[in-house]
Structures are given as structure tokens and as C-alpha cells.
Tab-separated table of C-alpha atoms and ligand atoms in Angstrom:
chain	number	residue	atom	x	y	z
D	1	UNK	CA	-36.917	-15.524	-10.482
D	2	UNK	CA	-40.355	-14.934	-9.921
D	3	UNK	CA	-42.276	-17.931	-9.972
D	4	UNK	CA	-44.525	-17.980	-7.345
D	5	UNK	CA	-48.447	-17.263	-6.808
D	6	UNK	CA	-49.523	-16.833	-3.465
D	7	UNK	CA	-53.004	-16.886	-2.250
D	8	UNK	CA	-53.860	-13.891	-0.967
D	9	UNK	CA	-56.995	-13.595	1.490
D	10	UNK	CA	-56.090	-10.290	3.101
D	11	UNK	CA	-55.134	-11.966	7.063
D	12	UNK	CA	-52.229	-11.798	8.844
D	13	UNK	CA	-50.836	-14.857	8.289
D	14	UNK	CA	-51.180	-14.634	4.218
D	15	UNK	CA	-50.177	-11.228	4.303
D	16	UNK	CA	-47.117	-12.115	5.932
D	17	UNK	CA	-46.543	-14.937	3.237
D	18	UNK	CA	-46.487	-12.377	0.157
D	19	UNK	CA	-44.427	-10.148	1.974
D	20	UNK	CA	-41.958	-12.892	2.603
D	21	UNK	CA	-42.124	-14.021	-1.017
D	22	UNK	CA	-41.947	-10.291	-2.238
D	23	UNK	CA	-38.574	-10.262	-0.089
D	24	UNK	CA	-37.251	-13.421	-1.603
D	25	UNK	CA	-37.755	-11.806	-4.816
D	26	UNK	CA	-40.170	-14.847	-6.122
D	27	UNK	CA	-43.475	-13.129	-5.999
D	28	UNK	CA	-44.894	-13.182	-9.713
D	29	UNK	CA	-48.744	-12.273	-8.384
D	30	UNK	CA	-51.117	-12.635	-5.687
D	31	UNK	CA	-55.302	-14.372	-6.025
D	32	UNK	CA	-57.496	-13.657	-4.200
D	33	UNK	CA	-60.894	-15.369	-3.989
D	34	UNK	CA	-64.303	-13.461	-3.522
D	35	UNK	CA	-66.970	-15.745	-2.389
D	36	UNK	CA	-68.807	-14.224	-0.385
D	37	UNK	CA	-66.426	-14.552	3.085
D	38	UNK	CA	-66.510	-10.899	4.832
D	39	UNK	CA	-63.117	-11.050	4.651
D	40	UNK	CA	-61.875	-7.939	3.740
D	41	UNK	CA	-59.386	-8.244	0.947
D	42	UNK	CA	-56.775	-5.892	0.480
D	43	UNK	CA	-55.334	-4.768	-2.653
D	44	UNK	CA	-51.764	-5.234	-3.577
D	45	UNK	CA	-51.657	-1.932	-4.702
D	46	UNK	CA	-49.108	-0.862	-2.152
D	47	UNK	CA	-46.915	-3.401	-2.898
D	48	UNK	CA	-47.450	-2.789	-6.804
D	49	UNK	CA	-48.046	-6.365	-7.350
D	50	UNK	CA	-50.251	-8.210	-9.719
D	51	UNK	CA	-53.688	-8.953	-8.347
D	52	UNK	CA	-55.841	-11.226	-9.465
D	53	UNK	CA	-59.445	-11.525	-7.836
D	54	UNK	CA	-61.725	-14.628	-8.645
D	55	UNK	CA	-65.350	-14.376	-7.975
D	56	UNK	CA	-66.449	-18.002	-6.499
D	57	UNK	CA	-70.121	-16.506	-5.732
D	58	UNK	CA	-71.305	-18.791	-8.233
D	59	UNK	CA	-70.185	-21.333	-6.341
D	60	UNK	CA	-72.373	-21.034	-3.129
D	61	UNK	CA	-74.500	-23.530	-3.986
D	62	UNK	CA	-71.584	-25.891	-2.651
D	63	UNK	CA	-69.831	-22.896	-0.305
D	64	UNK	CA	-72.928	-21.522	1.516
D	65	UNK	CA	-73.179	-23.552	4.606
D	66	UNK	CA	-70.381	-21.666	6.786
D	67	UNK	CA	-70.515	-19.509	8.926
D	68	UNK	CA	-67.950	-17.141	6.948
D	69	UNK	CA	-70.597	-16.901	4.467
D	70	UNK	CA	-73.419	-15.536	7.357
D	71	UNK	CA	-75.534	-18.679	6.826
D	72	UNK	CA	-75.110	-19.220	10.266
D	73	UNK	CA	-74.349	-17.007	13.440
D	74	UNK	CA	-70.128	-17.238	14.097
D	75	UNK	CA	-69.125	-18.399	17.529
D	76	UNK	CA	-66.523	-16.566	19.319
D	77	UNK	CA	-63.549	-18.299	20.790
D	78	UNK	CA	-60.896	-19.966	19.514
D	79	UNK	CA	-60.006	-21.980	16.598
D	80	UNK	CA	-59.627	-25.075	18.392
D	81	UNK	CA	-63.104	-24.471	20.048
D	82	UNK	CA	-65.331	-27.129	18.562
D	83	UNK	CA	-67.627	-24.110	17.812
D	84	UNK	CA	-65.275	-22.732	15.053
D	85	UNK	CA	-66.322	-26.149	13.099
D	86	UNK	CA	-68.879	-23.705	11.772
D	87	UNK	CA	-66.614	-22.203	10.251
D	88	UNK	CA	-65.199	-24.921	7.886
D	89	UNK	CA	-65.961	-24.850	4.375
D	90	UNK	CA	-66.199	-28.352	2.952
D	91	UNK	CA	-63.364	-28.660	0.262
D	92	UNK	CA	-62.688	-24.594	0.167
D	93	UNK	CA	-58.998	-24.889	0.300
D	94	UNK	CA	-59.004	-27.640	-2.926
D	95	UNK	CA	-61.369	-25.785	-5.244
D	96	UNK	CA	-58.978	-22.328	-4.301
D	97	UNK	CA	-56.243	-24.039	-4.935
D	98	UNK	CA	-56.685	-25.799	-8.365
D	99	UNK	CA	-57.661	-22.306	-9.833
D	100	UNK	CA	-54.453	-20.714	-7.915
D	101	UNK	CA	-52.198	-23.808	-9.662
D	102	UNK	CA	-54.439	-22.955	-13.420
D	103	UNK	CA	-53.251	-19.222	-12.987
D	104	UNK	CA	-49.831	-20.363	-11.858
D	105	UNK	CA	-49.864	-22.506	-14.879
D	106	UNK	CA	-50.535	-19.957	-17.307
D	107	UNK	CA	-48.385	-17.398	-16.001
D	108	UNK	CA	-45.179	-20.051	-16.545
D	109	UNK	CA	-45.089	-20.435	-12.458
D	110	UNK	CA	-43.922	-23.154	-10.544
D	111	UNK	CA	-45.219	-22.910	-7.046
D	112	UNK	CA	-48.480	-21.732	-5.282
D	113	UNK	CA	-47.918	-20.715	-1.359
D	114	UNK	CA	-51.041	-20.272	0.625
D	115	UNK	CA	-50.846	-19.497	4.405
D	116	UNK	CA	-52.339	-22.105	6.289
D	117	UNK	CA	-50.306	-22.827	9.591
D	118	UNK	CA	-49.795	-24.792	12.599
D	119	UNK	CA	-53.298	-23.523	14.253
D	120	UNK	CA	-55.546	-24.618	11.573
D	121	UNK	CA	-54.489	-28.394	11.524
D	122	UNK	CA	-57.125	-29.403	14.565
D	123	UNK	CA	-60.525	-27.965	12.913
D	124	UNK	CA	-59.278	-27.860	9.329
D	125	UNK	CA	-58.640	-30.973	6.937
D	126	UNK	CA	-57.347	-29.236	4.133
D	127	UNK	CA	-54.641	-27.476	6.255
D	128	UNK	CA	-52.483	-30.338	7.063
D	129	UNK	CA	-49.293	-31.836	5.695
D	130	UNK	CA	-51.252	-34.613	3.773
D	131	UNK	CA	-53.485	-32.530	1.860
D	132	UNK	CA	-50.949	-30.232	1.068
D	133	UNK	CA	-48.591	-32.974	-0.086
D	134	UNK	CA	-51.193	-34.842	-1.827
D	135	UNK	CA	-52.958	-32.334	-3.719
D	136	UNK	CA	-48.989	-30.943	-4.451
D	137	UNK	CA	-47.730	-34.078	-5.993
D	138	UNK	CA	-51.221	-34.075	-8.221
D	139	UNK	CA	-50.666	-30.617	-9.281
D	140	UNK	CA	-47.418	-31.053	-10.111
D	141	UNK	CA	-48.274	-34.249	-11.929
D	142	UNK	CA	-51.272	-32.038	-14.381
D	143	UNK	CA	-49.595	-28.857	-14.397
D	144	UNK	CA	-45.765	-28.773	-13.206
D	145	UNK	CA	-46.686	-26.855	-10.538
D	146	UNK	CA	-46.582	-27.676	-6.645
D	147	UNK	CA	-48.223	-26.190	-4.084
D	148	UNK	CA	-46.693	-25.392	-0.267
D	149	UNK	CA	-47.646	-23.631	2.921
D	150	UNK	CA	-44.503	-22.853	4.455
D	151	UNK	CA	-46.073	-22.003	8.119
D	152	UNK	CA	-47.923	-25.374	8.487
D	153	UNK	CA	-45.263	-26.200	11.021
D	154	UNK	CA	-45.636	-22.827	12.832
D	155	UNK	CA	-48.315	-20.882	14.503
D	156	UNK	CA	-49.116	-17.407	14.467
D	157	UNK	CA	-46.659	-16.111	16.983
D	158	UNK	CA	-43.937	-17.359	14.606
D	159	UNK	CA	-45.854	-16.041	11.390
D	160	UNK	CA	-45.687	-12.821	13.904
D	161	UNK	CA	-41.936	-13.527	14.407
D	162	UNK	CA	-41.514	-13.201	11.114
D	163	UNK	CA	-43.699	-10.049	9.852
D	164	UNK	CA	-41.742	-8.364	12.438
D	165	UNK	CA	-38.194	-9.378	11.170
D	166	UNK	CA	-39.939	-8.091	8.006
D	167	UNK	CA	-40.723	-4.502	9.844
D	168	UNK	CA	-43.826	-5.512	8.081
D	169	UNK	CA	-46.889	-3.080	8.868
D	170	UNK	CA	-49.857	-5.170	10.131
D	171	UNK	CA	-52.558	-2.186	10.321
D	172	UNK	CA	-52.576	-3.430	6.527
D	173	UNK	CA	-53.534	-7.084	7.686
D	174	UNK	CA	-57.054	-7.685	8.706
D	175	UNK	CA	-58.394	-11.059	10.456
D	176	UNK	CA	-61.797	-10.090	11.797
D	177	UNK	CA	-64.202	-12.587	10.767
D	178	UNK	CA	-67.027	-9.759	11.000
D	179	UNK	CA	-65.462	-7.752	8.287
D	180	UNK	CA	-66.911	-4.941	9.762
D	181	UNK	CA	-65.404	-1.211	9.902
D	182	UNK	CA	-63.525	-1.912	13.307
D	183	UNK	CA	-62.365	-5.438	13.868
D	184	UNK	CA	-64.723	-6.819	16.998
D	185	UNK	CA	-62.231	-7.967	18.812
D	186	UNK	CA	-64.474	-11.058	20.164
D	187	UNK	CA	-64.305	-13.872	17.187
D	188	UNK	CA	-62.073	-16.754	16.895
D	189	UNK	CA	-59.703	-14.850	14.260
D	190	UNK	CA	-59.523	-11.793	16.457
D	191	UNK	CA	-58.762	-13.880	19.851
D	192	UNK	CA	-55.673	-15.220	17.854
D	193	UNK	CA	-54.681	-12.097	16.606
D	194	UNK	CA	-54.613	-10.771	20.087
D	195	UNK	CA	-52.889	-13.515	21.810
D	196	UNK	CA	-50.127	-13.904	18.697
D	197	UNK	CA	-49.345	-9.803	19.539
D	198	UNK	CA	-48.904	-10.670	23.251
D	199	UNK	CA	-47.340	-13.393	23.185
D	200	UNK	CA	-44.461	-11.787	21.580
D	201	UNK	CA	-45.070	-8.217	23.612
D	202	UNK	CA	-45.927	-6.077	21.025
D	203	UNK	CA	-49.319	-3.901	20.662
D	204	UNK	CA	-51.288	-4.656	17.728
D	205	UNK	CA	-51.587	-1.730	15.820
D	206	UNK	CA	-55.168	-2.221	14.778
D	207	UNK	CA	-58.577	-0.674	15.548
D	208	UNK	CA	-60.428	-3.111	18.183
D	209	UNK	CA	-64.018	-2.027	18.630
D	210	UNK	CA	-63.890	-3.627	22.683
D	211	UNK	CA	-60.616	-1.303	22.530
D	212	UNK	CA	-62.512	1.722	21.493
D	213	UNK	CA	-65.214	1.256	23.887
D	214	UNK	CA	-62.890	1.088	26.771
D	215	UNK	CA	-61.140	3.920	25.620
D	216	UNK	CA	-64.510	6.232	25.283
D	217	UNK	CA	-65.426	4.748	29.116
D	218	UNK	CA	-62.351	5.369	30.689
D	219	UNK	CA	-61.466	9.245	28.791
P	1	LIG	ZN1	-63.259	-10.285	14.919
């Protein structure tokens, strides 16, 4: 039965969520939210699955202070840096998903996933097991529809664990919070990219730009 939206932002960790819904044969469509973030988002094309892309730009007057959105310069480092605060949107994960649970709604869906995990709990409100239960039980209450983020108990080497049970092909997932050509490498997304890989001893198969360089010094 396909009854599930998932929220798609293009990362590794929500690209390994639709991937596991595709598998469990639940996947009825992916949103994705364009609000400026230089996330790249990557179609679903691939996967011939619905795609739905929302344009929040309207709503920068409320979403503009983050870093994400180049108001402000983004620290490197980790996510549990108190640097990456910059990096919080007030209320983002609420206003994506009461649109997600309105699309979910009018599709005849029962469940929105979205990928928030273990990692995002220290700088991150809207990523822990209250919010999600919370704003679940009201969604369910207005629309019959609950929300869950099935890796909030697990970080990204187990998202990792996963994809890779999956054979899953992560050159499609990208993290870099520069959302450049080349991911840098240097911010807090790519750091935990690059320690998730090693940690479970496997090369990530992406372009790193501090990768290339040392590549072009040492040939
Ligand atoms: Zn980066």
C-alpha cells in the first residue's frame, strides 16, 4: 500500500529514507521544499516517483535569518558545534511539515516520514521525539495523518548502515551546505558526511573540492 509522503531535501539521510520507503513498497510521493536553502534538490526522476516541489520563498520574511539562506556566513565544524546554531531555522521543520501532512491528506495518505536523526537532537528543537510526537498526534487529530522520523534514534553511520544494505548509490545524495558544483568538504554537513563513510570503512563516492585539490598537488 502506498501511503506514505516523505520529505525529500536531497541529503543523505532523506535520501536514504525514500529509498527505504520505495523498498517497503509504501512510497506514494516525495516534497520537497524550495526556500531558498542551497541545498541542492534532486529529482526523483530516477526513481520514477512523484515529486512535488513547494516554493516557501515567500516565506523569508519569517525564514531569512539562517545561515542556509546566506544571510549570514556558515561556520564549519560540526553539528554539535555551538556555531551550527546559525544554522537553525526558527519553526522550519513545523511549517514543512503541515504542508507535507495537507499533501498527504489529499493524496488519501496516512503517514509523512522526514529524516531527521539522532545528530540533530542537540542544536535542533524540532528534531526530537517530542516535537515529532506532538505535532504527530495533532496531525493525526486534523487530518488522519501522523508524522514519523524513523532515524531519530540513530545517527548517520546507521542511516549509512542502512543505504548500504540498500546497495543504495550515494553520488546521488548531496549534503554540502555550500551547494556549490563540488561539495567543499569543510562545513558541518560535509564533516558528517565524511566521518559517517569512515566510520563504517567505506570511501564516499562523491566529489570533495579539498579532495580534488590534493589530488591536482600530489599528480
Ligand atoms: Zn560542504
Amino acid at each position: 500500500m502506498k501511503d506514505i509522503v516523505c520529505i525529500y531535501s536531497g541529503g543523505m539521510d532523506s535520501f536514504t529514507l525514500v529509498a527505504q520507503t520505495l523498498e517497503e513498497d509504501r512510497l506514494h510521493s516525495c516534497v520537497s521544499f524550495d526556500y531558498g536553502q542551497r541545498h541542492a534538490t534532486r529529482a526523483c526522476n530516477d526513481w520514477g516517483v512523484r515529486h512535488t516541489i513547494v516554493d516557501l520563498r515567500a516565506m523569508s520574511f519569517v525564514l531569512k535569518a539562517s545561515a542556509l539562506l546566506g544571510g549570514i556566513a556558515l561556520p564549519e565544524g560540526h553539528s554539535t558545534d555551538p556555531a551550527q546554531k546559525s544554522t537553525v531555522v526558527p519553526n522550519r521543520n513545523m511549517i514543512m511539515l503541515s504542508i507535507a501532512v495537507a499533501h498527504a491528506a489529499a493524496h488519501d495518505c496516512t503517514e509523512v516520514r522526514f529524516g531527521a536523526h539522532a545528530g540533530d537532537r542537540e542544536i535542533y528543537p524540532d528534531c526530537r521525539n517530542e516535537f515529532v510526537e506532538a505535532l504527530s498526534l495533532a496531525s493525526r487529530l486534523g487530518a488522519g495523518v501522523a508524522i514519523s522520523a524513523p532515524y531519530l534514534d540513530i545517527d548517520k553511520v546507521g542511516i549509512l548502515t542502512i543505504g548500504f544494505a540498500l546497495n543504495l548509490d550515494y553520488t546521488l545524495a548531496w549534503t554540502c551546505y555550500r551547494g556549490e558544483g563540488i561539495a567543499c568538504g569543510r562545513c558541518g554537513s560535509c564533516q558528517e558526511r565524511l566521518s559517517a563513510f569512515a566510520a563504517i570503512g567505506k570511501q564516499d563516492p562523491l566529489a570533495y573540492v579539498t579532495r580534488e585539490l590534493i589530488a591536482k598537488v600530489t599528480s
